[in-house]
Short mmCIF file of C-alpha atoms in Angstrom, two decimals:
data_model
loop_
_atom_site.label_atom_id
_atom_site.label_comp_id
_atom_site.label_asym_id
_atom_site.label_seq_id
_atom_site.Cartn_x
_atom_site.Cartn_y
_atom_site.Cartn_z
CA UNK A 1 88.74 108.30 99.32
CA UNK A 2 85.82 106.93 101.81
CA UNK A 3 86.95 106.56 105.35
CA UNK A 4 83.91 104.67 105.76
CA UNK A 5 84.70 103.20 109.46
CA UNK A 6 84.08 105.60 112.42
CA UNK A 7 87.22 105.18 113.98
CA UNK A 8 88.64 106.83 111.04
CA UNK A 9 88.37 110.70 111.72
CA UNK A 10 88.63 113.18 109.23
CA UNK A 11 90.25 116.07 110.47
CA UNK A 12 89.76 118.80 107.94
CA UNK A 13 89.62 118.88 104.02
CA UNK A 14 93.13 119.25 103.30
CA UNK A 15 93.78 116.16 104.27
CA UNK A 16 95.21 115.73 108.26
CA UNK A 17 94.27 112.69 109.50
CA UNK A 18 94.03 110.47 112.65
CA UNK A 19 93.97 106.69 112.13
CA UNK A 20 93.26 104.13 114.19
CA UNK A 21 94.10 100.93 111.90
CA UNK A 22 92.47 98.14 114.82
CA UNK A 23 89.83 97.19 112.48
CA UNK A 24 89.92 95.41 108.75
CA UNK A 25 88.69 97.05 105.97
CA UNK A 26 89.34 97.22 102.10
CA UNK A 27 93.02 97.74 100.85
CA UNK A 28 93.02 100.87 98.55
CA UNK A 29 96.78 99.49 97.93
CA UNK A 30 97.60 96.67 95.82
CA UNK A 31 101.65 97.41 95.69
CA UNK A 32 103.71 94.99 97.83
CA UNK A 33 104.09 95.41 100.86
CA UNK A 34 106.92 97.82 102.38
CA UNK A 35 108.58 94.93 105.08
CA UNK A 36 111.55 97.08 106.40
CA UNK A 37 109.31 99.81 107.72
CA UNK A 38 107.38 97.42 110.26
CA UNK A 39 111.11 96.08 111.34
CA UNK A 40 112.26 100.09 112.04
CA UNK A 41 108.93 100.21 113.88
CA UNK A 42 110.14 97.57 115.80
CA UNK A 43 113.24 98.64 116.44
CA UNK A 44 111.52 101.90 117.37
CA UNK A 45 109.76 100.81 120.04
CA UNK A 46 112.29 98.86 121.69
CA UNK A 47 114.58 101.72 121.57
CA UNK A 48 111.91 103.56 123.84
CA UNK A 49 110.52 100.70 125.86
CA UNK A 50 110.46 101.42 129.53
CA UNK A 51 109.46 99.57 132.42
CA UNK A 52 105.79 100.69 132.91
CA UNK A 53 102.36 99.30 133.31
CA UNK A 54 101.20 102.18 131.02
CA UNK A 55 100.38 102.01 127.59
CA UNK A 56 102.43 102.75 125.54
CA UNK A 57 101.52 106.17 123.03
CA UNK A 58 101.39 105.68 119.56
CA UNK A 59 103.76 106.57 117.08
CA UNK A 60 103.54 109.37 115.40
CA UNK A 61 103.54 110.00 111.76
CA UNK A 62 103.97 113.33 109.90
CA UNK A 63 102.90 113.10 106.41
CA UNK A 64 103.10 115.30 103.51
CA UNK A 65 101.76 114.20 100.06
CA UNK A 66 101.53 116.09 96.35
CA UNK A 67 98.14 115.50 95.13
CA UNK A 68 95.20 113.00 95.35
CA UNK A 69 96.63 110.27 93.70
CA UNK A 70 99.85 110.45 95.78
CA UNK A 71 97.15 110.37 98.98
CA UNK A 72 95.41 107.56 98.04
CA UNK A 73 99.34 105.54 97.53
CA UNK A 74 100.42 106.77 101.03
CA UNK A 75 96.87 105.93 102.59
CA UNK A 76 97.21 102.32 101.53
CA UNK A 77 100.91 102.10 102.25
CA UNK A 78 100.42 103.31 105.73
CA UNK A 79 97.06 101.01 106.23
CA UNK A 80 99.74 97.97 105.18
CA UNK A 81 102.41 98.86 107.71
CA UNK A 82 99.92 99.64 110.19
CA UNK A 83 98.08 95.82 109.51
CA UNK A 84 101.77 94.39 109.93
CA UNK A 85 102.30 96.39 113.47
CA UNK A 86 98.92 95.94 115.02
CA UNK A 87 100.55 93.80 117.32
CA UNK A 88 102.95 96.35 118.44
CA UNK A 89 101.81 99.22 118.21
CA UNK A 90 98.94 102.17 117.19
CA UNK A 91 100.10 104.35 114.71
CA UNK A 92 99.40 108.53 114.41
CA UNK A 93 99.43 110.05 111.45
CA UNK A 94 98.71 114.05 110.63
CA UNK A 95 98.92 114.69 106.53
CA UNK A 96 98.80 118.11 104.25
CA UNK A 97 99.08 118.61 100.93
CA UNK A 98 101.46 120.36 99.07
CA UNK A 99 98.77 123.13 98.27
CA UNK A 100 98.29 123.05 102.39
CA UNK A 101 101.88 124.07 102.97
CA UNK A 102 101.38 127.36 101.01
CA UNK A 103 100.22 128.95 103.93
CA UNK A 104 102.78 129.97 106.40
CA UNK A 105 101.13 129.09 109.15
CA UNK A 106 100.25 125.52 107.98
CA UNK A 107 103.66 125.50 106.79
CA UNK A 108 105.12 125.84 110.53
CA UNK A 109 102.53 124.10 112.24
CA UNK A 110 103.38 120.78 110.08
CA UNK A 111 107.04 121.78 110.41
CA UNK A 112 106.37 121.50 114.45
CA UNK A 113 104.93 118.23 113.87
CA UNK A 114 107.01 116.91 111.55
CA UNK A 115 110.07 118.10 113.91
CA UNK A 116 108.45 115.61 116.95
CA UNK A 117 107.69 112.62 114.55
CA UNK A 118 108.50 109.04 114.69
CA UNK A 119 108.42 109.32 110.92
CA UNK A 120 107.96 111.27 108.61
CA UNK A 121 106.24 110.56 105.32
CA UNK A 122 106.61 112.13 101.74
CA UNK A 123 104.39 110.77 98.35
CA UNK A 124 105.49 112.66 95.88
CA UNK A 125 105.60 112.62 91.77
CA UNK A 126 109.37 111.20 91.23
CA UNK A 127 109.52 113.57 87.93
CA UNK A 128 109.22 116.75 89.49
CA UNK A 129 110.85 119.10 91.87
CA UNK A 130 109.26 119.43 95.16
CA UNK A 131 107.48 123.08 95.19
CA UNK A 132 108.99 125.52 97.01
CA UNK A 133 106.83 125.54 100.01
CA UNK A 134 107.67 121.56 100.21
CA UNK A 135 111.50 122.43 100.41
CA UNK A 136 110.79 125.48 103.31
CA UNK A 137 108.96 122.62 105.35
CA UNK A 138 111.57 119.92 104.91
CA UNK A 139 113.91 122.28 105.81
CA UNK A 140 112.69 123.71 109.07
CA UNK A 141 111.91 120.38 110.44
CA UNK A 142 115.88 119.02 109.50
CA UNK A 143 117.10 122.05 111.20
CA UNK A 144 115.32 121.10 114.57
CA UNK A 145 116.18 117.43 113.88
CA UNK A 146 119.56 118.33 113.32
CA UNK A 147 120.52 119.64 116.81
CA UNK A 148 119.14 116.20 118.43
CA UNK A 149 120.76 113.57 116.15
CA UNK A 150 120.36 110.21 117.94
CA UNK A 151 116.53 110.41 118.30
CA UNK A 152 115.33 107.42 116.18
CA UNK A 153 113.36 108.83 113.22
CA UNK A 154 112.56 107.53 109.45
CA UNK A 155 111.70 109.38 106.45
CA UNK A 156 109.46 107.42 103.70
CA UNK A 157 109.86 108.62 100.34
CA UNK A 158 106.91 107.47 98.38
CA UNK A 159 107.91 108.05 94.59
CA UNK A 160 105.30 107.61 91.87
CA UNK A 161 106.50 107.56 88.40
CA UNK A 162 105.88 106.25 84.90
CA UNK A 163 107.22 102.48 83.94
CA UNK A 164 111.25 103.33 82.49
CA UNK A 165 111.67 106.47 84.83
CA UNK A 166 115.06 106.13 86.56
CA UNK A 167 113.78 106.84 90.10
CA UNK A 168 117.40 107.28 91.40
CA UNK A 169 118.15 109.79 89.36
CA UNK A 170 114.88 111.62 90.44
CA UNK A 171 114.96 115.44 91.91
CA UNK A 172 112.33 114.35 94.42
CA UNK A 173 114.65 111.12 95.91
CA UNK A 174 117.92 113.54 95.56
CA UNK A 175 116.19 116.33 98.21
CA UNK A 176 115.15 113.88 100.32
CA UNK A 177 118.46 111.95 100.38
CA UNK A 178 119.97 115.00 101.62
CA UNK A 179 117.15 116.27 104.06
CA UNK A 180 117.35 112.38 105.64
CA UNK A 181 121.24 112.47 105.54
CA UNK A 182 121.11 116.07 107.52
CA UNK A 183 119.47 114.80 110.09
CA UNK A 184 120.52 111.70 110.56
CA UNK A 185 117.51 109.89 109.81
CA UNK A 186 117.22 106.25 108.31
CA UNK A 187 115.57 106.87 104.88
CA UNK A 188 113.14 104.04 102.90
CA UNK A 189 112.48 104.86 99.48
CA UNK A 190 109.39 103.19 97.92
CA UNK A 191 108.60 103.37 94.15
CA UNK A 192 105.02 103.45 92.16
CA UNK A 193 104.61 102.80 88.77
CA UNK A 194 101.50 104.69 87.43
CA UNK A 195 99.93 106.02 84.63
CA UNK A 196 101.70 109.59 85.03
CA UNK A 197 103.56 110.25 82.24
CA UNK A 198 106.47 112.63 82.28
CA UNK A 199 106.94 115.52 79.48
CA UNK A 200 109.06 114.47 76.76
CA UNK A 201 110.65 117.09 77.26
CA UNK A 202 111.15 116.52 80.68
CA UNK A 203 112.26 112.50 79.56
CA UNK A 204 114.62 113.64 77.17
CA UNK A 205 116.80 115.66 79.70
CA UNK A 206 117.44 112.75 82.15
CA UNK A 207 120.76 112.05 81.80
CA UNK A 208 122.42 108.82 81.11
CA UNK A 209 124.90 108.81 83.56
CA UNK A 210 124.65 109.22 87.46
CA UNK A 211 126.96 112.23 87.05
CA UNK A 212 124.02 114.35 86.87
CA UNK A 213 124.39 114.40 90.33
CA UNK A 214 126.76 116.83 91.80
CA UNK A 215 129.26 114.85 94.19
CA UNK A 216 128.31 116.53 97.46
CA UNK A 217 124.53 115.92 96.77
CA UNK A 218 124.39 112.73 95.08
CA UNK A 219 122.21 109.87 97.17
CA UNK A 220 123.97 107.58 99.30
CA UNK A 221 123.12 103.88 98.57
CA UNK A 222 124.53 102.74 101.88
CA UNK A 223 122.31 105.44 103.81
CA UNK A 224 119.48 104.07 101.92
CA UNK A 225 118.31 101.13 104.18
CA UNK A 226 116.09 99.89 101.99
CA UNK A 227 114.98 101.06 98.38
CA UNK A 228 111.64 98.81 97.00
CA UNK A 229 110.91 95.99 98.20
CA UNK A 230 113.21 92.81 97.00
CA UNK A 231 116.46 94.77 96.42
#
């Protein structure tokens, strides 16, 4: 992906970003848009305004995405929701891949990040288990979350899976149910049809029943503000 404006700054290669999203320039998304997230934004924001002559700082985003193609779906997602809330409000966002979080200390410097976020931001391939470095980040940041529950906070599941795939019944949405239910957090689950394609293998063990889901762990559809977009 070519940040080609200057106010775009590349932080390093593994992808940790800060975007300023003041300017136009080409979507790299062509999804619809994800309207709830500009409304928690909103709500956001008015939840913290004061009365001050100062500016107000931006949001800030933690992000955390699986490979490039998952990147280039969160990039435009967040360039959307940051077009729609340009009148509000600048947005901050620091990214690493899963490959990043292999390293500890990567691991607990996004954790500390992640822990202080607005939001926090996942794309991830529905089909698969997050790795285990993935699950050691998500769960150090819930654990800090945890002991302040009230602080406003989202977490944006970005799910990219083949045309048929029953994203509801996906590992990927089931751990992030739970981390978002642990720590009280308001959880918006956006799906991506692509080209992946899962193993048939892989296929052939969904189940066809939402009792694959253990009782204790299985998703909450009213804790789910919003799943997609017209739903």
């Amino acid at each position: 992906m070519v940040l080609a404006n200057p106010r775009m700054a590349l932080f390093s290669g593994d992808g940790r970003y800060e975007i300023s999203f003041e300017v136009n320039r080409q979507r790299i998304y062509d999804e619809e848009l994800f309207m709830e997230t500009p409304r928690f934004i909103t709500s956001r924001l008015a939840a913290r305004t004061a009365l001050t002559t100062q500016e107000d700082p931006p949001l800030k985003i933690a992000g955390l995405y699986a490979d490039a193609s998952s990147q280039t779906a969160a990039m435009g997602l967040l360039h959307d929701v940051a077009r729609n809330c340009s009148a509000l409000c600048k947005l901050r966002s620091d990214w690493w891949s899963f490959d990043a979080l292999q390293a500890a200390q990567e691991r607990e410097a996004a954790a500390r990040v992640a822990a202080d976020a607005d939001m926090i931001w996942c794309a991830a391939n529905a089909c698969e288990n997050l790795p285990e470095c993935a699950r050691m980040w998500a769960n150090s940041w819930t654990a800090c979350r945890t002991c302040r529950k009230g602080s406003e906070c989202a977490l944006v599941a970005l799910l990219r899976c083949p045309a048929g795939y029953i994203v509801e019944r996906s590992p990927s949405w089931m751990f992030l149910s739970r981390m978002a239910s642990a720590a009280g957090m308001e959880l918006f689950v956006q799906r991506v049809d692509c080209d992946c394609h899962a193993s048939a293998s892989a296929l052939s063990q969904l189940p066809l029943h939402n009792d694959w889901f253990p009782l204790e762990s299985r998703p909450d559809r009213n804790q789910v503000r919003w799943y997609g977009i017209n739903e």
